XYZ file of C-alpha atoms in Angstrom:
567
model
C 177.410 -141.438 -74.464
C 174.987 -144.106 -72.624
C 176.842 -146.812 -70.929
C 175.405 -149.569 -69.896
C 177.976 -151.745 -68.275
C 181.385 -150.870 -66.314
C 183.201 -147.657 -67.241
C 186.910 -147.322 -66.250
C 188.635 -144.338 -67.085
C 192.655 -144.040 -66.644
C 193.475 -141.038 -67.385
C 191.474 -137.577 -66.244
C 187.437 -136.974 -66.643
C 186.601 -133.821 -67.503
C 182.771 -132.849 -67.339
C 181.309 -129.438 -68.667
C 177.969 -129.667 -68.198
C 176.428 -131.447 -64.552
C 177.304 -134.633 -63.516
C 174.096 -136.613 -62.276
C 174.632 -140.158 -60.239
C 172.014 -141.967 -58.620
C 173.924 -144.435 -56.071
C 177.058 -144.078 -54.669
C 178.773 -147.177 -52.237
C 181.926 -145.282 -51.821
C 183.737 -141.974 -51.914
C 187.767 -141.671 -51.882
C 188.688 -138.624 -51.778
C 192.179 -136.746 -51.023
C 191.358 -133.146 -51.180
C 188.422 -131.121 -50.331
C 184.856 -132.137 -51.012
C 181.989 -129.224 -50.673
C 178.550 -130.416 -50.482
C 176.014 -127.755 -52.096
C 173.038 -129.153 -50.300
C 174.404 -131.091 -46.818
C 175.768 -134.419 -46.524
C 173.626 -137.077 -45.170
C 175.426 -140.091 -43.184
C 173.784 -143.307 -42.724
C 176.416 -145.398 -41.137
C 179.316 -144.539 -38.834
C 181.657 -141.150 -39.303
C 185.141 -140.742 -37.841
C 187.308 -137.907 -37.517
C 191.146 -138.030 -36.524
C 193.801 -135.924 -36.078
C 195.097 -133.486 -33.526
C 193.311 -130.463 -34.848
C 189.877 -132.408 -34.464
C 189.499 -132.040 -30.636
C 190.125 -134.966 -28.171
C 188.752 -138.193 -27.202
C 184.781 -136.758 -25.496
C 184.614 -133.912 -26.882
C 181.548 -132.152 -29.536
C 181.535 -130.334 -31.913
C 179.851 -126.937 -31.387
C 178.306 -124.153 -33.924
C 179.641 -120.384 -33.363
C 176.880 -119.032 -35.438
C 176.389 -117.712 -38.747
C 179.718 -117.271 -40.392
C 181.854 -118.164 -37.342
C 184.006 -121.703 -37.288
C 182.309 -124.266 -35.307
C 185.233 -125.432 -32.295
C 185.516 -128.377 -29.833
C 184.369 -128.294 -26.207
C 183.718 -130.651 -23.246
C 180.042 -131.261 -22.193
C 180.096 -132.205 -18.299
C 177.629 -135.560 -17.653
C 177.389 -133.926 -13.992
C 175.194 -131.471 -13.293
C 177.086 -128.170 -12.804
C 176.371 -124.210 -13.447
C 179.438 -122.406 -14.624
C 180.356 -118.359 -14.573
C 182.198 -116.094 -14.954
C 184.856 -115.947 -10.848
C 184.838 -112.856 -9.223
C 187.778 -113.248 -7.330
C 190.386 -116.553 -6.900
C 188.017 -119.580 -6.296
C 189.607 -122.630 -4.575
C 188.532 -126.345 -6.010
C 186.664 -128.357 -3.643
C 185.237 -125.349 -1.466
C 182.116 -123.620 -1.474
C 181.079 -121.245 -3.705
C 177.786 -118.464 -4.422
C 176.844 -116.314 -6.772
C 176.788 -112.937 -6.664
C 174.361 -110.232 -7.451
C 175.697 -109.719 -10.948
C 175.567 -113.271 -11.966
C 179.411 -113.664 -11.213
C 180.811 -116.523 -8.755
C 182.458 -115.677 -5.850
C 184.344 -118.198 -3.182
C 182.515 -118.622 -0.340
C 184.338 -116.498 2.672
C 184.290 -115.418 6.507
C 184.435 -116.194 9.716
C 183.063 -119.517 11.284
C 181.303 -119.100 14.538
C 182.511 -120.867 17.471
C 180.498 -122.162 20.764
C 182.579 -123.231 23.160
C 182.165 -125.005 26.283
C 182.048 -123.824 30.334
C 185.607 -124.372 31.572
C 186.980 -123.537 35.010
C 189.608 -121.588 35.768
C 192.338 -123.014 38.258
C 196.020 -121.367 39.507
C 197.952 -122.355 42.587
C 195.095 -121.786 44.476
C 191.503 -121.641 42.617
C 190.516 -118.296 41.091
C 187.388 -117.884 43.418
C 184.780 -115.109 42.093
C 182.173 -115.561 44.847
C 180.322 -112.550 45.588
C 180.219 -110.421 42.704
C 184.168 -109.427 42.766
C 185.445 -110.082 39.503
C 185.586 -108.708 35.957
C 187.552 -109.024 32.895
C 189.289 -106.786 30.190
C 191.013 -107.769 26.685
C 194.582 -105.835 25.847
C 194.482 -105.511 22.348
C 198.658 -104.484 21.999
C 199.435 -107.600 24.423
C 196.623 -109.674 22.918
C 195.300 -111.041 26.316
C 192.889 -111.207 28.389
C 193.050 -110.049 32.304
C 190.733 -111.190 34.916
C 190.446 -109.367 37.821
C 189.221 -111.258 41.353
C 189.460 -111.764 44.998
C 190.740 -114.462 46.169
C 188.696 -116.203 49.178
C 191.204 -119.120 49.416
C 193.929 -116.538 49.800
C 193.111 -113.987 52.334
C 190.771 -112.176 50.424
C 193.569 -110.789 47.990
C 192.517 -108.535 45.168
C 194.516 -110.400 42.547
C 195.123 -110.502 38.446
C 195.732 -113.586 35.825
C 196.615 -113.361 32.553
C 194.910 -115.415 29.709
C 195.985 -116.170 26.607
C 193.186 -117.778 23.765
C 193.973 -120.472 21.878
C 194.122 -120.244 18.039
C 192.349 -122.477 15.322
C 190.702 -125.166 16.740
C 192.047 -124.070 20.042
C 190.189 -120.777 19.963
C 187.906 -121.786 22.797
C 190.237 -122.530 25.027
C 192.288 -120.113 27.235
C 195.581 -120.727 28.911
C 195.989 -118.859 32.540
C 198.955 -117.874 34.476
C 199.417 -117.260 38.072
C 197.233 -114.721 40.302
C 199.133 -111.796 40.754
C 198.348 -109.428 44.058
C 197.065 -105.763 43.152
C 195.831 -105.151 46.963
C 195.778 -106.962 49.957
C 192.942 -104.841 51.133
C 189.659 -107.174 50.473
C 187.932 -105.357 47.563
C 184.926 -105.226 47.253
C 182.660 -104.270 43.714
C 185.696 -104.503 41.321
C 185.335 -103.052 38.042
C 188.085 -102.686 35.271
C 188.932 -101.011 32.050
C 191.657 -101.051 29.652
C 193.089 -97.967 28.467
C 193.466 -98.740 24.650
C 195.880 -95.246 24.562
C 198.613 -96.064 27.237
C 198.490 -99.512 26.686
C 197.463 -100.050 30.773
C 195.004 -102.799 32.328
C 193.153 -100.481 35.187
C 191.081 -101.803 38.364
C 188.532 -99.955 40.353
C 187.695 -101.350 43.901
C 185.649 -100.345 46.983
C 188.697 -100.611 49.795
C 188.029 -102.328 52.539
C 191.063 -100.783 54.253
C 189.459 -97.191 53.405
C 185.851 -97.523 54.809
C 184.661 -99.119 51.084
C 185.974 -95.691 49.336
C 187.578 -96.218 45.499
C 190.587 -97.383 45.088
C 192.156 -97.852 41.512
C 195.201 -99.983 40.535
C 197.050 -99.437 37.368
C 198.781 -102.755 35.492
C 200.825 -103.092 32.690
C 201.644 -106.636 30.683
C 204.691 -107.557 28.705
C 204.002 -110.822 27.085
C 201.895 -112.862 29.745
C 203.709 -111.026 32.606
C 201.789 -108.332 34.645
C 202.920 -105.899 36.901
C 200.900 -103.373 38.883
C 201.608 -100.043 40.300
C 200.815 -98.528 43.952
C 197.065 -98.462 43.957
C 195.289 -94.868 44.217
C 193.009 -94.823 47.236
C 190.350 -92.417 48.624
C 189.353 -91.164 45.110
C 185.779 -91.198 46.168
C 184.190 -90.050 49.503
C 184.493 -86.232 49.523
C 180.973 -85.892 47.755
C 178.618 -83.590 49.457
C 177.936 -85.052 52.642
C 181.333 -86.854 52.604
C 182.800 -90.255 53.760
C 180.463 -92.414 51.769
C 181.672 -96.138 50.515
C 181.135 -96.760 46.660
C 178.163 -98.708 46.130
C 176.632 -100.062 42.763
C 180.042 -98.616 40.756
C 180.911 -98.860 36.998
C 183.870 -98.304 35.318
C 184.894 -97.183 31.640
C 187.598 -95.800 29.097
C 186.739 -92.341 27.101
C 188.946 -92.959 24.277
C 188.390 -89.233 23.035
C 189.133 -87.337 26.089
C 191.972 -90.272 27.218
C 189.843 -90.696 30.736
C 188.851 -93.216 33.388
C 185.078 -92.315 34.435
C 183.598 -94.578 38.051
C 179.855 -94.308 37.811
C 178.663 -94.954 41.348
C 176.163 -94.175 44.315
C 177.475 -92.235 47.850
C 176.021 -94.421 50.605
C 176.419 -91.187 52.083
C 172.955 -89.261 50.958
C 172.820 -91.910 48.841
C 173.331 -89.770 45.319
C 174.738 -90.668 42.148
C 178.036 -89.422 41.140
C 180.522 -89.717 38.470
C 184.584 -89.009 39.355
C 186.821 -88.423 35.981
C 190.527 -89.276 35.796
C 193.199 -90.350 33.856
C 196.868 -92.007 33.477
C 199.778 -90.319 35.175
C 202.428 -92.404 34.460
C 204.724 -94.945 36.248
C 201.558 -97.183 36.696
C 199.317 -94.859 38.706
C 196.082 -92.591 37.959
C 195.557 -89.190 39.134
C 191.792 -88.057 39.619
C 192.347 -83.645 39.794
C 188.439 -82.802 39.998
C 185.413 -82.917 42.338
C 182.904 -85.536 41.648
C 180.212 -84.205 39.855
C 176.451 -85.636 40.684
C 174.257 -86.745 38.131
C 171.513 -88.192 39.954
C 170.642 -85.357 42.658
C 167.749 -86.256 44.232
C 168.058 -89.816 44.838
C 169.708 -93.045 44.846
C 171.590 -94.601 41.838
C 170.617 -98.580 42.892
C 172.731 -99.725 40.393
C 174.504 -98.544 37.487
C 176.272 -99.513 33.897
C 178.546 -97.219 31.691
C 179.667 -96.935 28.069
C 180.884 -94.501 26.099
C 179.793 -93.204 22.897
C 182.507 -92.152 20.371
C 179.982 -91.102 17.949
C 178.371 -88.441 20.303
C 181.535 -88.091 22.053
C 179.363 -89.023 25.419
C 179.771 -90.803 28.290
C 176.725 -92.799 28.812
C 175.419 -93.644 32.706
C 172.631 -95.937 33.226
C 170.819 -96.682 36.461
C 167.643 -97.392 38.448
C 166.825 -94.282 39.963
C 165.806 -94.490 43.732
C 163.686 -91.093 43.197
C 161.414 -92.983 40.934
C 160.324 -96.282 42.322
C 164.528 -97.207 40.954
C 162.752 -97.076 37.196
C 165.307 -97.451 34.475
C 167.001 -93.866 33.880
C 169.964 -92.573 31.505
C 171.893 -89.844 30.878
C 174.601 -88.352 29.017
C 177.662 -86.407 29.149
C 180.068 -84.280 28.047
C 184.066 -84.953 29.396
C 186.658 -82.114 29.300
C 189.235 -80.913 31.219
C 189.404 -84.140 33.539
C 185.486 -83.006 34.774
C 182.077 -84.054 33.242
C 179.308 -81.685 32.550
C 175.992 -84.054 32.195
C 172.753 -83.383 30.544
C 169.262 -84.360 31.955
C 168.350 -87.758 32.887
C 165.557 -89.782 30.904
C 163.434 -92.649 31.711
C 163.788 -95.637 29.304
C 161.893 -98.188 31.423
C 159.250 -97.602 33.804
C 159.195 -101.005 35.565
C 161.178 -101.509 38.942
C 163.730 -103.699 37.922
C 166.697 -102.947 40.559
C 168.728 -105.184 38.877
C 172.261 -104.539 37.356
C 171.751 -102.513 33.546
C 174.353 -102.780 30.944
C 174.683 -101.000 27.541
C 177.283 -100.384 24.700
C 177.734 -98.746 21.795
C 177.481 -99.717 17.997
C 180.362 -97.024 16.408
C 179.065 -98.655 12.601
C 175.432 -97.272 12.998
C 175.707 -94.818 15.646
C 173.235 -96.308 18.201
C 173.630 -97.927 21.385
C 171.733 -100.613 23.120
C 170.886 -101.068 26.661
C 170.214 -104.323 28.629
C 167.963 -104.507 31.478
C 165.457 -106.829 33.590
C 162.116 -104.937 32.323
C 158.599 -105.665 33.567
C 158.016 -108.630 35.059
C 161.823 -109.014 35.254
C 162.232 -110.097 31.887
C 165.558 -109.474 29.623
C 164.729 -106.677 27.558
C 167.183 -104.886 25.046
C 166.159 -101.415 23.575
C 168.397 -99.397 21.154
C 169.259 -95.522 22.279
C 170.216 -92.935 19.392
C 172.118 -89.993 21.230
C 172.192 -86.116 19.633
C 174.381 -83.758 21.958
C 172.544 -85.196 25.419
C 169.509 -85.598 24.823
C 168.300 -89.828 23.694
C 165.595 -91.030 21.566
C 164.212 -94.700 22.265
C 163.594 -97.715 20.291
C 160.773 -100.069 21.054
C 161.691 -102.269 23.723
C 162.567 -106.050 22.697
C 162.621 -109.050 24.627
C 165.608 -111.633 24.675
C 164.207 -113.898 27.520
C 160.680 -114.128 29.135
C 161.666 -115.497 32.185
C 162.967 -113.641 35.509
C 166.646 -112.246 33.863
C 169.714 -111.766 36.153
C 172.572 -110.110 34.984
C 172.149 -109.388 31.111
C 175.881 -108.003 29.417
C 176.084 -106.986 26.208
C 179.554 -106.538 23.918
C 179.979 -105.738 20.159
C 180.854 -107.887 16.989
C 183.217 -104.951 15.710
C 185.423 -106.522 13.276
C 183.161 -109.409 12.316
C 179.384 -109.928 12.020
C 178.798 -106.167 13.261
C 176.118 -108.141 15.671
C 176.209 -108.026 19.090
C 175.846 -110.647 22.086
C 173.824 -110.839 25.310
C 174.551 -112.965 27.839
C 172.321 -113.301 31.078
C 171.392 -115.686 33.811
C 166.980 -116.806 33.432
C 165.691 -118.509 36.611
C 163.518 -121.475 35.041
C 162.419 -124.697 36.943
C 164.187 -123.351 39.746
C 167.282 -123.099 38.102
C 169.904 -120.323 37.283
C 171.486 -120.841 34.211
C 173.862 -119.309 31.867
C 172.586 -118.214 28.190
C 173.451 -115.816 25.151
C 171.401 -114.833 22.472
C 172.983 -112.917 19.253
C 170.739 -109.665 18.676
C 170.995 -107.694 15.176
C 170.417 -104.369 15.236
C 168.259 -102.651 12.028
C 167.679 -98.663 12.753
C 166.036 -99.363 16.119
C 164.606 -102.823 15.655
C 166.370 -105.852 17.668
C 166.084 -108.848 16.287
C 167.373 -111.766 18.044
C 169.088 -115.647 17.204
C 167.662 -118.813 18.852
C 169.182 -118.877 22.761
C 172.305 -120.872 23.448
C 172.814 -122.587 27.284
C 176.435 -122.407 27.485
C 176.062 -123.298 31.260
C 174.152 -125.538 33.260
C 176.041 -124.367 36.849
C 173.265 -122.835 39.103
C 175.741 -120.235 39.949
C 176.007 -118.604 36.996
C 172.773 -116.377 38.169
C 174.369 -115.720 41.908
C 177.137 -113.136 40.512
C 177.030 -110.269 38.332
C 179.259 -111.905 35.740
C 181.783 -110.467 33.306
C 181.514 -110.205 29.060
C 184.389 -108.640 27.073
C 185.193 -108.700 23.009
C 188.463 -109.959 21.931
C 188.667 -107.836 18.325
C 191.639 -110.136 17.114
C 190.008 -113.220 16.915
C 186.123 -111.985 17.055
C 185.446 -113.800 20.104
C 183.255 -112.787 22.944
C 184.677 -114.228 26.625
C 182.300 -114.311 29.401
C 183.151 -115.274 33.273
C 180.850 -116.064 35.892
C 181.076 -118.067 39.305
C 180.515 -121.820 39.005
C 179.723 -124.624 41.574
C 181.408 -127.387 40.202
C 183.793 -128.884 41.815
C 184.698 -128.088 45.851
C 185.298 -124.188 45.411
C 182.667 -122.086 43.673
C 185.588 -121.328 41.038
C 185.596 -118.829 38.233
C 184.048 -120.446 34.676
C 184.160 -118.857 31.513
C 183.202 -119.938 27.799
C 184.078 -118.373 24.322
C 181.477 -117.189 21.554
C 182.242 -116.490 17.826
C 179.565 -114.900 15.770
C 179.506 -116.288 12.481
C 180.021 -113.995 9.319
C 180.025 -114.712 5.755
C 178.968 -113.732 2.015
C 177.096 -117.275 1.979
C 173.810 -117.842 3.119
C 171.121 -120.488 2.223
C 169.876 -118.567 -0.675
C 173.108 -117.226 -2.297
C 175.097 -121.118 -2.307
C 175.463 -122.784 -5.733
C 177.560 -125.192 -4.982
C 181.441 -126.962 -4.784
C 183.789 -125.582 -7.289
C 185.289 -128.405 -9.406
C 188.743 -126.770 -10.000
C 190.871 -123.758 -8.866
C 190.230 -120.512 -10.909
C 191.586 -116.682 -11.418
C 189.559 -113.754 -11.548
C 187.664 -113.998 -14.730
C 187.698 -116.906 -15.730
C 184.967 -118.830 -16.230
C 184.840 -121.118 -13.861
C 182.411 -124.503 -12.788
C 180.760 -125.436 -9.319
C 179.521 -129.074 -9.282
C 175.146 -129.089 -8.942
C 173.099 -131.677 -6.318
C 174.091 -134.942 -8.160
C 177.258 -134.579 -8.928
C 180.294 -136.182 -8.159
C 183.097 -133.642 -6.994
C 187.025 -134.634 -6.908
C 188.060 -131.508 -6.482
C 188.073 -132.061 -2.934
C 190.882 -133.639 -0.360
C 191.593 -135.470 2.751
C 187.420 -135.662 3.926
C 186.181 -139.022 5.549
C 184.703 -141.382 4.175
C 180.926 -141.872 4.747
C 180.498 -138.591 6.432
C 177.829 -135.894 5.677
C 179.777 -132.746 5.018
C 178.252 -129.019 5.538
C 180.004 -125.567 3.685
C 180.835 -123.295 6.569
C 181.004 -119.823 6.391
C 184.665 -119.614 5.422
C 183.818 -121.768 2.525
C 185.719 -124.728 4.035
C 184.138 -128.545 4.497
C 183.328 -129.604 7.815
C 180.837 -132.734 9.571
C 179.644 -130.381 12.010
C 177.324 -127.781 10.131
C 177.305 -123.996 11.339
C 174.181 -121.656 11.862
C 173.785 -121.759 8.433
C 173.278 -125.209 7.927
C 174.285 -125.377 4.192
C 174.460 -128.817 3.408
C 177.917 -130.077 1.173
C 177.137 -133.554 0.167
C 178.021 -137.442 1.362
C 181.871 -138.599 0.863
C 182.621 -142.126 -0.793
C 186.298 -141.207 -0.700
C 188.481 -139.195 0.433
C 188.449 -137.076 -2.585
C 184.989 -138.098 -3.594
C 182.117 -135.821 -2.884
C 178.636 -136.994 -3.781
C 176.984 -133.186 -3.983
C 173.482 -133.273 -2.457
């Protein structure tokens, strides 16, 4: 049938053959259509209904013979993955090496500034009598001085660090007496195994001999036993005074070990004790020499707990006082030492210090090298014999005093501190040093004092393993009394660095999921209570803060308080 005009049909059409049309202007249909060849839309194309997505989204292919599905496309630019781990909105996040995202986590590093130390009097650490020890069980610090503004009283304070952003502070108590004797050269240790705060002294009322003083804490409150005196002075020879002493713990053997030269045949010799109980020490054995043949000018000890060693180190009078160690063996409240070895052939006569790195194995030692300049060289120990690293330098100007403590809980890194004379001024600075197999590698300097006395005592460094902060004293000249200062290091430790950051995370997500981080353009509100028109930095706990850390990983600019433009 041709038809020319307008066909209407009321009832149904049924066609067997094809149907061929050339225009269409309109389409109503209430069931399914199927298009054998595409459809092609030239004007506008709505679709409604629950089961059609939401208001934004597009419409995506799965593939060859999968159902195409609904999903957001972001405007900002953002890389998404798959979290490793519970990711927090609004903090940092990196990428790990598997492709995954982690949250950005560790410790933030803390500098903090020189602050004097004042009690009833003023905690005076003139003349090299003071040092420092950390109780872990009481979680505080002791600091052990003389006290020139009250009759030259060997005394004690406790400290206790502040927490959060109080961590470089440190509250003191009230000097307590531990001798009324004027010590001299104090040293101190803590014994980690009886819980016990110990303090070696020469005595002045015992011709300079040792004397050690046993104190215990509860809370901030310290009490000392009756002190032990005359431990030293029956060397060969007899009645010397201690000169150029150390002190240490041997956590293996549950010993004291003093480290010292006999002004009497001026030798060096090492005495070995331990706790007896009710607050006192006893010390059963002879001194045993170490240094036979000539003077131990002045002397630094550590133990090893990976050699099981005691580790004495010492310019040696018997060779133009070059740099010397040696090694040995504790048992049965005696030492048994091995043979001495030069590490440094320069006369340095000038105070060396060392510890040990239990993570690696290896120690380092600290010294004023040729031309007096701070030098750090790592020592790897087999039964008593040492093998030396090269020899690195920390400071290239005359060095007083270098100390060195370990990171043990947080970076694994260690810390120097040490006094340089420059423009004819003593200073106080501390350098972070890495240790690779015997390579040192070292962080830009910090000045964490600008007192010229910082150089004019052997200052004091000790590791506080709760809160991964390093405390170091040393005599000041501010104020009228030259007064005990001290300032508090954190070495920072993360997963994040500059190359591993991605960026902010825009929500909170589980392990697994796939989460989102917002990209350099982006606008985050993920993010909470920040300032407005402040530059924000990640730090290495993955928080926000204005003040960047030593990674310097930039966040973005706020224009609100929950508005973070990502740069």
């Amino acid at each position: 049938a041709v038809v020319t005009g307008i066909l209407t049909v009321s009832s149904s059409v049924s066609v067997g053959g094809t149907l061929t049309y050339e225009d269409v202007t309109n389409v109503d249909s209430v069931g399914l259509i199927t298009a054998r060849d595409g459809i092609h839309v030239t004007g506008n194309i709505g679709l409604g209904g629950a089961t059609y997505g939401t208001a934004g989204q597009l419409l995506t292919s799965g593939g060859p013979g999968a159902n195409a599905s609904w999903t957001t496309i972001s405007a900002s630019p953002e890389h998404t993955g798959i979290a490793s781990g519970s990711i927090t909105g609004g903090k940092g996040v990196c990428v790990a090496d598997d492709g995954k995202l982690l949250p950005v986590s560790g410790f933030n590093g803390l500098r903090g500034t020189q602050t004097q130390i004042e009690d009833s009097s003023s905690v005076d650490v003139r003349n090299n009598y003071h040092d420092v020890v950390y109780s872990t069980a009481a979680d505080k610090f002791v600091l052990f001085y003389r006290d020139e503004n009250d009759g030259n009283k060997g005394k004690g304070i406790v400290g206790t660090q502040g927490t959060g952003a109080n961590k470089g502070t440190i509250t003191w108590g009230t000097g307590v007496t531990f001798t009324t004797a004027s010590p001299l050269r104090i040293r101190a240790l803590y014994d980690s195994t009886n819980d016990k705060v110990v303090v070696l002294y020469a005595d002045g009322n015992t011709a300079n001999r040792a004397s050690v003083c046993v104190g215990s804490l509860s809370g901030s409150t310290l009490t000392f036993g009756t002190p032990v005196q005359n431990i030293t002075g029956s060397e060969s020879g007899g009645g010397g005074s201690m000169e150029y002493n150390s002190f240490c713990y041997c956590p293996t053997t549950d010993n004291y070990a003093i480290i010292y030269n006999s002004s009497s045949g001026n030798k060096g010799w090492c005495k070995i004790g331990k706790y007896a109980a009710t607050n006192s020490s006893s010390w059963p054995n002879a001194s045993v020499a170490f240094a036979p043949s000539g003077q131990a000018r002045e002397t630094g000890c550590w133990y090893d707990t990976t050699a099981n060693k005691l580790i004495a180190a010492f310019n040696y009078g018997g060779d133009s006082n070059h740099g010397y160690v040696i090694a040995g063996t504790v048992a049965n409240d005696s030492i048994t030492f091995g043979t001495m070895q030069e590490y440094d052939d320069s006369n340095s006569d000038l105070i060396p210090d060392g510890c040990h790195d239990p993570d690696t194995g290896k120690n380092i030692v600290v010294y004023a090298g040729g031309s007096y300049h701070g030098t750090a060289k790592a020592l790897t120990l087999s039964g008593t014999t040492f093998t030396f690293g090269s020899a690195y330098k920390f400071c290239l100007d005359s060095t007083n005093y270098p100390k060195i403590a370990y990171d043990s809980t947080g970076s694994k890194k260690f810390l120097i501190t040490y006094s340089p004379y420059r423009s004819s001024q003593q200073w106080g600075e501390s350098r972070i040093a890495t240790l690779s197999g015997t390579v040192i590698t070292y962080a830009t300097k910090y000045e964490f004092s600008d007192d010229n006395g910082a150089a004019s005592t052997n200052p004091s460094l000790d590791y506080n393993p709760d809160s991964q902060s390093f405390v170091a004293f040393y005599r000041g000249t501010d104020g009228v009394n030259a007064g005990a200062e001290y300032f508090v290091e954190n070495i920072r430790s993360s997963n994040m660095t500059a190359g591993n950051y991605v960026g902010i995370a825009n929500a909170s997500y589980t392990n697994g999921q796939t989460a989102s981080a917002s990209l350099p353009g982006a606008v985050n509100t993920a993010v909470s209570g920040l300032t407005v028109g402040q530059k924000y930095y990640v730090l290495a706990d993955g928080t926000l803060n204005t003040a960047a850390d030593d990674a310097n990983v930039v966040a973005g600019n706020t224009v609100a308080a929950n508005k973070l433009i990502v740069r």
